[in-house]
Amino acid sequence: MTHVSIKKLTKIYPGSTEPSLDNLSIEIESGSLTALLGPSGCGKTTTMKMIAGLLSQTSGDVTFDNISILNEKPENRGVVMVFQNHLLFPYMNVLDNIGFGLKMRNVDKEEIHQRVIEMLELVKLPKLEKRMPKELSGGQQQRVALARALIVQPKVLLLDEPLSNLDAHLRFEMRDLIRNLQQSMGITTIFVTHDQEEAVVLADKVALILDGKLKQYDEPDVFYKRPIDEATARFFGGQNFINGASKNGLFESSVGKFKIPEICMKGKGILTFRPENIQISNSKSTLNSVKAKIIEKIFLGTQTRLKLSIDSEIIQVIANPNEVENTETGVEIFINFPPSSLWVMPK
Amino acid sequence: MSDRTKILLLLAPALSIIIILFFGGLFAGLLRSFNYMPIIGLTEPNFEAYISVFKSKEFYLSFILTFHIAFTSTVISAILAIGSALLLRRNFLGKSVINFLFQINLTVPHLVGAIGILYLFSQSGSFARLAAEWGMIARPAEFPELVFDPYAIGIILQYVWKEIPFIGVIVLANMQSLGEDYESVARSLGANRWQAFRYVLLPLIFPGVLSASVIVFAFTFGAYEIPAILGANYPAALPVLAYRKYTDVDLAARPEAMAMAIVIAILSAVMIFYYLRYTRKKIRG
């Protein structure tokens, strides 16, 4: 169990003036699973490589249990990184691939064999030790890569886009496997992903990095309920943004006044709400209720997506198909905004 | 016309050259090595030429020398080429200039290189004269014997100079296509720099190194001109010995020259086979 502290970590690549990673600071609790989330090129993998010692930092520090690891060689840090494309050594069979880390530590051949067999059971690939990597499916290769990392019992496990090369059904299986193994072994794990759903499902905490800067570091649900700004809200699928100003627990905008939670910021801001949190009714309720016109209705199977206009504002709502079965495009309906589902972000 | 016929017709000019010149020459040489030369009245094939070759002490000395030249040149070139490729794959100031200089002697013919070695390293060459000038030796003739020497140092020097960029370019391209991720995996799994090179990078670049070094070995084992220019008179490298026999005023020596040429080809093939088998096992084992 290792507590990881990343302090003002910055990376400027030679020949560049803009930092690829700019003053990243996060505290990662022992035994937790943390996601570094962001689009391609935002600095996630750069961060991982600096933690692993595969890339030198321009400034900043990384500590494990309050001891800086930046002067340690990669092989002495106790960090193992699993790469996106598995990178199994193609000329070694599964046994030798998984046992590689132990061989580098001069572990006895018999013991390596024994531990590899145990590890194969753990990642649900029994009796595949003689297979060559090219004889394995993508999902099996990913499991072998994971087993190869876990067998050396690292202090910190780094997973670079662990699910991105897998088919949808394998992704679900692998997700569960990673989560179960991480929890049973208690290894502090950091994984990189560009998929917000993956981050939310797997991680205890998520660090959203955009353009090399940390936007928000919080528990997954906070990104939906209380995004720090519009870019963060949009990254997590936010679609509704209304300009206005908040004062005394009310948000005033061109489309009306809305009661908002007390903890919301004061002054000029942007009101946001999730499309799935809006309630539809045929009559006006007493609180946070406005009339809206349906301008588009798309049936998505388990839900219906409505595009509504409230004066000049366009908002998106996701409704239960039964709820809006008899409504058509052009019809006016009432929508209610539960105060707890509203959030105000700085402009 | 079927696709197959079309392809065969298109390949016909190239194939006929290969078949007539290579296999034709090989077949003619094989016939002559069995003492079959109707032009000088030898019409009964036999193994006399081979028996004579294998009874000759000179042949064995030449074989040892030729093997020494080919093996040493190949191993030194391969090691230095890998080292150079490891340096050249890094980013540093002036990399493109160094890269250009590294590859430039690929364009220089072997013969020109050999004359350069002669001018620089022989006992009457530039280095010998400079050493005498600077008082390091009394006379140029005291300069170490690096050309026409029994250890074939001049020949090996020439081959190494010429073959490092040949192997190096192949290995460098190989390394660049691999990237550094495999080594990064190895490092994060606990391998130090040497272990990451030995157990991961080397086996990955090995097919490229192997192919290039087999070409170098085969070439240096069978090449005539460099040992002829830079080699000692006795023992001579096998191709030089075979050529001498071939150009002997006595036409009856030709079957022996052909037998020697066939033996060179077979030995070269056998050694390459065992080299491939041994190194594959050793590196990947």
XYZ file of C-alpha atoms in Angstrom:
632
model
C 0.000 0.000 0.000
C 1.680 3.180 -1.160
C 0.537 6.779 -0.946
C 1.502 8.668 -4.089
C 1.956 12.397 -4.114
C 2.462 14.294 -7.363
C 3.693 17.816 -6.710
C 3.726 20.535 -9.376
C 4.912 18.056 -11.968
C 5.772 19.794 -15.253
C 7.126 18.534 -18.546
C 8.331 20.693 -21.422
C 9.664 18.592 -24.298
C 12.918 19.738 -25.958
C 12.185 22.127 -28.807
C 8.842 23.147 -27.337
C 7.973 26.221 -25.309
C 4.538 25.048 -24.194
C 4.439 22.542 -21.338
C 2.886 19.178 -22.189
C 2.095 18.875 -18.509
C 1.754 21.992 -16.412
C 2.076 21.967 -12.606
C 0.107 18.800 -11.960
C -0.507 18.229 -8.262
C -2.592 15.365 -6.925
C -2.611 13.149 -3.846
C -3.367 9.487 -4.487
C -4.410 7.434 -1.495
C -2.857 4.055 -0.692
C -4.571 1.180 -2.397
C -6.859 3.398 -4.447
C -7.635 3.274 -8.145
C -7.213 6.656 -9.790
C -8.006 7.613 -13.364
C -6.075 10.221 -15.316
C -8.730 11.276 -17.786
C -8.397 13.507 -20.819
C -8.279 13.629 -24.593
C -5.271 12.455 -26.619
C -2.175 14.608 -26.158
C -3.292 16.181 -22.882
C -0.310 14.851 -20.924
C -1.739 11.720 -19.291
C 0.795 9.235 -20.638
C 3.591 11.764 -20.087
C 2.590 11.820 -16.401
C 2.651 8.017 -16.209
C 6.051 7.813 -17.880
C 7.489 10.350 -15.445
C 6.151 8.370 -12.492
C 7.651 5.201 -13.983
C 10.988 6.938 -14.580
C 10.807 6.441 -18.343
C 10.778 10.174 -18.951
C 12.481 12.931 -16.988
C 10.409 15.776 -15.560
C 11.187 19.456 -16.214
C 10.220 20.334 -12.648
C 8.149 19.077 -9.754
C 8.320 15.970 -7.638
C 6.726 12.561 -7.159
C 6.819 10.929 -3.745
C 5.852 7.478 -2.533
C 4.980 7.577 1.177
C 6.636 11.008 1.382
C 9.917 9.860 -0.158
C 10.873 11.313 -3.530
C 11.389 8.652 -6.178
C 12.688 10.893 -8.948
C 16.323 10.023 -8.321
C 15.614 6.309 -8.445
C 16.231 4.347 -11.650
C 13.053 2.969 -13.289
C 13.900 -0.578 -12.221
C 14.204 0.473 -8.575
C 11.004 2.495 -8.229
C 8.629 -0.389 -7.661
C 6.414 0.956 -10.413
C 5.207 -1.252 -13.247
C 3.571 0.192 -16.321
C 1.237 -1.788 -18.566
C 1.156 -0.242 -22.011
C -1.870 0.311 -24.217
C -0.805 -2.207 -26.868
C 0.164 -4.917 -24.342
C 3.766 -5.132 -25.677
C 4.267 -8.785 -24.844
C 7.753 -9.857 -25.881
C 6.936 -11.633 -29.150
C 9.725 -14.220 -28.995
C 8.847 -15.400 -25.463
C 5.981 -17.681 -24.535
C 3.417 -16.707 -21.919
C 5.440 -18.322 -19.127
C 8.571 -16.360 -19.966
C 6.655 -13.155 -20.528
C 4.945 -13.281 -17.145
C 8.085 -14.506 -15.414
C 10.282 -11.804 -16.964
C 10.204 -9.464 -13.960
C 11.049 -12.305 -11.584
C 13.911 -13.441 -13.831
C 15.345 -9.914 -13.672
C 15.226 -10.262 -9.881
C 17.146 -13.544 -10.086
C 14.265 -15.597 -8.706
C 14.778 -19.338 -8.942
C 13.387 -20.971 -12.134
C 11.150 -23.388 -10.223
C 9.636 -20.590 -8.179
C 9.051 -18.489 -11.299
C 7.192 -21.398 -12.883
C 5.068 -21.919 -9.787
C 4.181 -18.242 -9.420
C 3.385 -17.849 -13.119
C 0.952 -20.771 -12.933
C -0.731 -19.147 -9.914
C -0.890 -15.807 -11.690
C -2.427 -17.401 -14.780
C -5.180 -18.827 -12.567
C -5.725 -15.384 -11.104
C -6.174 -13.717 -14.503
C -8.329 -16.663 -15.631
C -5.948 -17.993 -18.270
C -5.037 -21.430 -16.914
C -2.848 -23.765 -18.977
C -1.795 -21.152 -21.507
C 1.800 -20.875 -20.309
C 3.278 -22.516 -23.413
C 1.442 -20.307 -25.906
C 3.237 -17.605 -27.872
C 1.757 -14.064 -27.816
C 0.655 -14.291 -31.462
C -1.471 -17.311 -30.529
C -3.508 -15.240 -28.040
C -6.515 -12.997 -28.601
C -6.349 -9.283 -27.747
C -8.121 -9.872 -24.445
C -5.804 -12.741 -23.511
C -2.764 -10.642 -24.370
C -4.038 -7.881 -22.109
C -4.482 -10.361 -19.258
C -0.961 -11.695 -19.760
C 0.374 -8.117 -19.707
C -1.539 -7.526 -16.480
C -0.246 -10.767 -14.964
C 3.307 -9.843 -15.983
C 2.922 -6.583 -14.080
C 1.197 -7.983 -10.996
C 3.576 -10.898 -10.460
C 6.348 -8.559 -9.287
C 3.973 -7.085 -6.677
C 4.629 -3.458 -7.557
C 4.120 -0.602 -5.110
C 2.299 1.291 -7.845
C 0.653 -0.108 -10.960
C 0.272 2.149 -13.998
C -2.182 1.163 -16.716
C -2.053 3.081 -19.985
C -5.453 2.904 -21.728
C -5.892 -0.702 -20.539
C -9.207 -1.274 -22.303
C -8.931 0.779 -25.467
C -7.736 -2.059 -27.715
C -10.474 -4.459 -26.653
C -13.885 -5.271 -28.101
C -16.908 -4.013 -26.162
C -17.723 -7.346 -24.454
C -14.086 -7.938 -23.492
C -13.904 -4.431 -22.107
C -16.611 -5.197 -19.532
C -14.877 -8.432 -18.509
C -11.485 -6.757 -18.266
C -12.915 -3.840 -16.316
C -14.217 -6.207 -13.657
C -10.989 -8.182 -13.621
C -8.847 -5.067 -13.122
C -11.103 -3.771 -10.370
C -11.252 -7.120 -8.545
C -7.508 -7.769 -8.767
C -6.666 -4.224 -7.719
C -8.920 -4.434 -4.697
C -7.852 -7.911 -3.636
C -4.143 -7.086 -3.955
C -4.504 -3.521 -2.643
C -2.058 -2.063 -5.122
C -2.196 1.690 -5.612
C -3.190 1.928 -9.247
C -3.251 4.813 -11.689
C -4.765 4.354 -15.088
C -4.967 6.567 -18.101
C -8.070 6.786 -20.230
C -9.798 9.118 -22.653
C -13.150 7.457 -21.978
C -15.086 9.193 -19.202
C -17.413 6.220 -18.766
C -14.440 3.920 -18.188
C -12.981 6.370 -15.663
C -16.263 6.693 -13.781
C -16.941 2.952 -13.614
C -13.435 1.926 -12.554
C -11.916 4.711 -10.513
C -12.206 5.787 -6.905
C -11.105 9.242 -7.990
C -10.725 10.912 -11.356
C -8.204 13.575 -12.388
C -9.402 15.392 -15.491
C -6.489 16.837 -17.456
C -7.149 19.193 -20.358
C -4.336 20.847 -22.348
C -1.744 19.678 -19.856
C -3.496 21.232 -16.876
C -5.449 19.567 -14.101
C -9.047 20.731 -14.370
C -10.637 18.824 -11.548
C -9.683 15.989 -9.209
C -12.664 14.443 -7.492
C -14.835 11.417 -6.994
C -16.549 10.372 -10.253
C -20.089 11.567 -9.415
C -18.869 15.081 -8.645
C -17.931 15.582 -12.305
C -21.598 15.104 -13.200
C -23.112 17.010 -10.318
C -20.656 19.826 -9.737
C -18.291 20.323 -12.713
C -15.728 23.033 -12.162
C -16.273 24.755 -15.493
C -17.977 24.439 -18.872
C -15.079 22.486 -20.479
C -15.250 19.908 -17.684
C -19.036 19.661 -17.929
C -18.836 19.236 -21.712
C -16.168 16.504 -21.348
C -18.607 14.587 -19.171
C -21.438 14.942 -21.663
C -22.936 18.179 -20.348
C -25.093 19.858 -22.998
C -27.137 22.447 -21.187
C -25.619 25.814 -20.404
C -27.603 28.975 -19.638
C -25.921 32.306 -18.969
C -27.075 34.468 -16.075
C -26.202 35.448 -12.529
C -26.837 33.902 -9.121
C -27.824 35.782 -6.039
C -29.468 34.769 -2.768
C -30.016 31.182 -3.829
C -31.588 32.144 -7.143
C -30.221 32.036 -10.668
C -31.598 34.726 -12.941
C -31.462 34.207 -16.674
C -33.250 35.226 -19.869
C -35.493 32.166 -19.535
C -36.498 32.686 -15.919
C -35.460 32.454 -12.286
C -34.363 29.153 -10.816
C -33.841 28.124 -7.237
C -30.364 26.692 -6.898
C -28.439 24.917 -4.095
C -26.956 27.248 -1.493
C -23.429 26.071 -2.159
C -23.466 27.427 -5.717
C -21.200 30.358 -6.532
C -22.493 33.909 -6.497
C -22.393 36.436 -9.334
C -22.260 36.000 -13.107
C -22.115 32.373 -14.148
C -23.395 29.537 -16.253
C -26.253 27.353 -15.085
C -25.847 23.696 -16.012
C -27.929 20.566 -15.521
C -27.810 17.013 -16.820
C -30.261 16.136 -19.616
C -31.422 13.101 -17.621
C -32.307 15.119 -14.496
C -35.063 17.227 -16.040
C -38.667 16.310 -15.280
C -41.418 16.625 -17.856
C -45.025 17.429 -17.006
C -48.168 18.734 -18.603
C -48.804 21.371 -15.957
C -46.680 24.053 -14.367
C -45.354 23.207 -10.919
C -44.627 25.820 -8.285
C -40.835 25.689 -8.389
C -38.302 25.945 -11.245
C -40.888 25.217 -13.900
C -40.837 26.664 -17.430
C -42.742 26.141 -20.643
C -40.721 24.652 -23.508
C -41.436 23.692 -27.111
C -40.324 20.355 -28.519
C -38.266 21.001 -31.644
C -36.816 17.512 -32.065
C -37.672 14.088 -30.652
C -35.420 11.073 -31.164
C -36.304 7.623 -29.875
C -33.129 5.839 -28.665
C -34.626 2.536 -27.516
C -34.434 2.720 -23.742
C -34.738 6.504 -23.686
C -35.983 9.410 -25.766
C -33.896 12.472 -26.515
C -35.760 15.769 -26.750
C -34.429 19.041 -28.065
C -36.450 21.850 -26.484
C -36.537 25.586 -26.980
C -37.213 27.990 -24.128
C -37.335 31.382 -25.802
C -33.900 31.706 -27.407
C -32.262 28.933 -25.376
C -32.038 25.369 -26.660
C -31.791 22.586 -24.090
C -31.441 18.820 -24.300
C -33.521 16.460 -22.200
C -33.394 12.702 -21.879
C -36.757 11.282 -20.941
C -38.399 7.953 -20.301
C -40.000 6.899 -23.635
C -43.349 6.176 -21.890
C -43.386 9.656 -20.382
C -43.274 11.405 -23.769
C -45.112 8.828 -25.838
C -47.986 11.125 -26.780
C -45.990 14.292 -27.309
C -44.952 15.366 -30.788
C -42.592 17.900 -32.304
C -44.035 21.415 -32.073
C -46.009 20.685 -28.891
C -45.414 22.816 -25.782
C -44.754 21.095 -22.479
C -43.674 22.093 -18.982
C -40.280 21.104 -17.663
C -39.211 21.178 -14.045
C -35.659 21.663 -12.807
C -35.196 20.049 -9.357
C -32.965 22.536 -7.452
C -30.587 19.775 -6.377
C -29.857 18.992 -10.040
C -28.767 22.563 -10.859
C -25.223 23.840 -10.659
C -23.616 27.182 -11.420
C -20.114 27.447 -12.869
C -17.977 30.543 -13.361
C -18.285 32.234 -16.712
C -3.574 -15.508 -71.047
C -3.681 -16.521 -67.401
C -2.227 -14.348 -64.634
C 0.352 -16.997 -63.897
C 1.610 -17.025 -67.510
C 1.685 -13.231 -67.547
C 3.793 -13.126 -64.375
C 6.142 -15.784 -65.757
C 6.556 -13.867 -69.023
C 7.222 -10.623 -67.182
C 9.810 -12.328 -64.990
C 11.373 -14.229 -67.889
C 14.183 -11.755 -68.715
C 15.377 -11.609 -65.102
C 14.874 -15.343 -64.561
C 16.761 -16.301 -67.716
C 19.756 -14.215 -66.638
C 19.741 -15.905 -63.232
C 19.278 -19.375 -64.711
C 21.828 -19.037 -67.524
C 24.514 -17.050 -65.724
C 24.206 -18.348 -62.172
C 22.997 -21.909 -62.460
C 24.710 -22.310 -65.865
C 28.010 -21.145 -64.410
C 27.522 -23.296 -61.349
C 26.782 -26.349 -63.476
C 29.781 -25.727 -65.762
C 31.993 -25.247 -62.704
C 30.651 -28.423 -61.146
C 31.395 -30.417 -64.306
C 34.933 -29.070 -64.457
C 35.503 -29.764 -60.760
C 34.824 -33.431 -61.581
C 37.620 -33.292 -64.142
C 35.197 -33.156 -67.040
C 36.793 -30.808 -69.600
C 36.380 -32.285 -73.095
C 38.305 -29.310 -74.567
C 41.565 -30.657 -73.083
C 40.611 -34.294 -73.443
C 39.230 -34.920 -69.925
C 36.057 -36.846 -70.601
C 35.968 -39.267 -67.638
C 34.436 -37.524 -64.546
C 36.229 -38.314 -61.257
C 37.044 -36.885 -57.814
C 40.739 -36.281 -58.428
C 40.488 -32.503 -58.185
C 38.674 -32.762 -54.831
C 41.153 -35.335 -53.529
C 44.002 -33.055 -54.539
C 42.365 -30.051 -52.837
C 41.760 -31.940 -49.582
C 45.310 -33.318 -49.572
C 46.818 -29.855 -49.940
C 48.145 -28.250 -46.745
C 47.875 -24.849 -48.437
C 44.105 -25.342 -48.807
C 43.632 -25.851 -45.039
C 45.813 -22.856 -44.170
C 43.861 -20.762 -46.651
C 40.585 -22.012 -45.243
C 41.605 -21.090 -41.687
C 42.717 -17.648 -42.829
C 39.537 -17.064 -44.854
C 37.320 -18.192 -41.991
C 39.265 -15.919 -39.621
C 38.805 -12.958 -41.991
C 35.071 -13.564 -42.548
C 34.214 -14.404 -38.936
C 36.247 -11.638 -37.309
C 35.077 -9.001 -39.795
C 31.434 -10.021 -39.372
C 31.491 -10.148 -35.578
C 33.391 -6.848 -35.164
C 31.201 -5.118 -37.762
C 27.989 -6.400 -36.176
C 29.008 -5.357 -32.638
C 30.161 -1.896 -33.723
C 27.116 -1.472 -35.969
C 24.746 -2.255 -33.074
C 26.662 0.173 -30.836
C 26.509 2.874 -33.513
C 22.801 2.303 -34.101
C 22.155 2.579 -30.340
C 23.879 5.983 -30.336
C 22.343 7.191 -33.578
C 18.767 6.460 -32.546
C 19.072 9.071 -29.800
C 18.345 12.727 -30.401
C 21.348 15.009 -30.223
C 22.651 18.175 -31.796
C 24.163 17.497 -35.241
C 22.531 14.062 -35.515
C 21.796 14.412 -39.225
C 25.443 15.293 -40.001
C 26.732 12.345 -37.977
C 24.154 10.106 -39.644
C 25.345 11.260 -43.069
C 29.002 10.667 -42.170
C 28.126 7.242 -40.769
C 26.572 6.142 -44.041
C 28.873 7.869 -46.498
C 31.290 4.982 -47.012
C 28.418 2.819 -48.274
C 28.920 4.670 -51.539
C 32.699 4.088 -51.656
C 33.708 0.965 -53.638
C 35.636 -1.758 -51.813
C 38.633 -1.276 -54.089
C 38.888 2.425 -53.283
C 38.676 1.601 -49.594
C 41.412 -1.012 -49.959
C 43.716 1.489 -51.648
C 42.947 3.914 -48.819
C 43.965 1.271 -46.245
C 47.132 0.642 -48.248
C 48.023 4.330 -48.278
C 47.258 4.803 -44.592
C 48.315 1.608 -42.841
C 51.092 -0.005 -44.883
C 54.697 0.289 -43.698
C 55.267 2.892 -46.380
C 51.909 4.552 -45.725
C 50.933 7.886 -44.178
C 50.666 6.683 -40.573
C 54.063 4.955 -40.747
C 55.650 8.139 -42.107
C 53.906 10.316 -39.516
C 55.009 7.985 -36.711
C 58.595 8.180 -37.960
C 58.328 11.968 -38.384
C 57.107 12.370 -34.788
C 59.886 10.137 -33.509
C 57.614 7.353 -32.347
C 59.569 4.896 -34.518
C 63.034 5.214 -36.080
C 62.040 4.314 -39.626
C 58.684 3.827 -41.395
C 59.591 0.165 -41.886
C 59.362 -0.309 -38.098
C 55.641 0.488 -38.215
C 53.560 -2.570 -37.189
C 52.758 -4.859 -40.072
C 49.054 -4.178 -40.643
C 48.898 -4.814 -44.380
C 50.085 -7.979 -46.197
C 50.305 -9.468 -42.688
C 49.641 -13.085 -41.699
C 46.721 -12.100 -39.440
C 44.954 -10.222 -42.256
C 44.546 -7.103 -40.090
C 44.429 -4.802 -43.124
C 41.758 -6.941 -44.783
C 39.648 -7.053 -41.616
C 40.098 -3.293 -41.144
C 38.826 -2.683 -44.661
C 35.837 -4.993 -44.252
C 34.916 -3.556 -40.844
C 35.161 0.012 -42.183
C 32.914 -0.871 -45.089
C 30.411 -3.169 -43.364
C 29.655 -1.224 -40.155
C 27.354 1.219 -41.985
C 25.827 -1.631 -44.005
C 24.756 -3.561 -40.900
C 24.228 -0.320 -38.962
C 21.685 1.106 -41.393
C 19.615 -2.089 -41.250
C 19.791 -2.281 -37.448
C 19.010 1.426 -37.027
C 15.911 1.156 -39.220
C 14.906 -1.884 -37.200
C 15.368 -0.063 -33.875
C 13.499 3.012 -35.082
C 10.524 0.949 -36.175
C 10.448 -0.819 -32.799
C 10.595 2.394 -30.757
C 11.586 2.277 -27.104
C 8.374 0.952 -25.588
C 9.539 -2.671 -25.273
C 12.625 -1.532 -23.383
C 10.442 0.720 -21.241
C 8.300 -2.301 -20.328
C 11.426 -4.241 -19.428
C 12.800 -1.365 -17.328
C 9.549 -0.988 -15.433
C 9.531 -4.749 -14.806
C 12.898 -4.421 -13.098
C 15.465 -4.824 -15.876
C 18.487 -2.538 -15.788
C 19.776 -0.937 -19.013
C 21.983 -3.892 -19.887
C 19.273 -6.453 -19.137
C 16.731 -4.492 -21.208
C 19.208 -4.534 -24.091
C 20.280 -8.151 -23.670
C 16.888 -9.759 -23.045
C 14.573 -7.464 -24.974
C 16.125 -5.191 -27.590
C 18.766 -7.608 -28.863
C 16.316 -10.472 -29.515
C 13.962 -8.004 -31.208
C 16.591 -6.600 -33.583
C 18.213 -9.994 -33.967
C 16.543 -11.005 -37.261
C 17.875 -7.829 -38.871
C 21.364 -8.272 -37.419
C 21.361 -11.902 -38.486
C 20.314 -11.230 -42.078
C 22.848 -8.436 -42.475
C 25.695 -10.362 -40.878
C 24.985 -13.471 -42.970
C 25.320 -11.336 -46.094
C 28.563 -9.856 -44.754
C 29.929 -13.294 -43.815
C 29.072 -14.801 -47.194
C 30.571 -11.828 -48.997
C 33.804 -11.685 -46.992
C 34.253 -15.445 -47.206
C 33.979 -15.463 -50.977
C 35.444 -12.069 -51.943
C 38.593 -11.987 -54.013
C 39.720 -8.405 -54.557
C 40.437 -7.201 -51.008
C 42.533 -10.246 -49.935
C 44.302 -9.988 -53.314
C 45.250 -6.335 -52.679
C 45.805 -6.310 -48.904
C 46.583 -9.947 -48.097
C 49.826 -11.782 -47.562
C 51.150 -13.935 -50.380
C 51.128 -17.082 -48.245
C 48.772 -18.306 -47.018
C 46.336 -16.593 -49.354
C 42.583 -16.421 -48.833
C 40.643 -19.256 -50.517
C 39.195 -17.144 -53.363
C 42.710 -15.845 -54.143
C 44.057 -19.395 -54.101
C 41.246 -20.575 -56.377
C 41.866 -17.706 -58.786
C 45.572 -18.450 -58.898
C 44.801 -22.052 -59.806
C 42.281 -20.909 -62.379
C 44.766 -18.582 -64.089
C 47.580 -21.159 -63.932
C 49.286 -21.617 -67.299
C 48.593 -25.334 -66.967
C 44.958 -25.851 -67.986
C 44.976 -29.098 -66.013
C 44.922 -27.005 -62.792
C 41.454 -25.670 -63.627
C 39.485 -28.628 -62.238
C 41.285 -28.053 -58.932
C 40.331 -24.339 -59.040
C 36.705 -25.299 -59.711
C 36.716 -27.906 -56.953
C 38.034 -25.250 -54.619
C 35.300 -22.811 -55.696
C 32.624 -25.459 -55.108
C 34.128 -26.264 -51.692
C 34.110 -22.529 -50.817
C 30.409 -22.327 -51.730
C 29.511 -25.471 -49.733
C 31.581 -24.434 -46.700
C 30.047 -20.978 -46.788
C 26.531 -22.450 -46.861
C 27.285 -24.932 -44.060
C 28.850 -22.277 -41.847
C 25.934 -19.896 -42.407
C 23.509 -22.695 -41.507
C 25.283 -23.427 -38.223
C 25.792 -19.731 -37.484
C 22.055 -19.125 -37.881
C 21.185 -22.139 -35.750
C 23.630 -21.329 -32.967
C 22.935 -17.610 -32.730
C 19.143 -18.025 -32.856
C 19.347 -20.469 -29.990
C 21.806 -18.359 -28.031
C 20.070 -15.006 -28.356
C 16.465 -16.099 -28.036
C 16.992 -19.165 -25.924
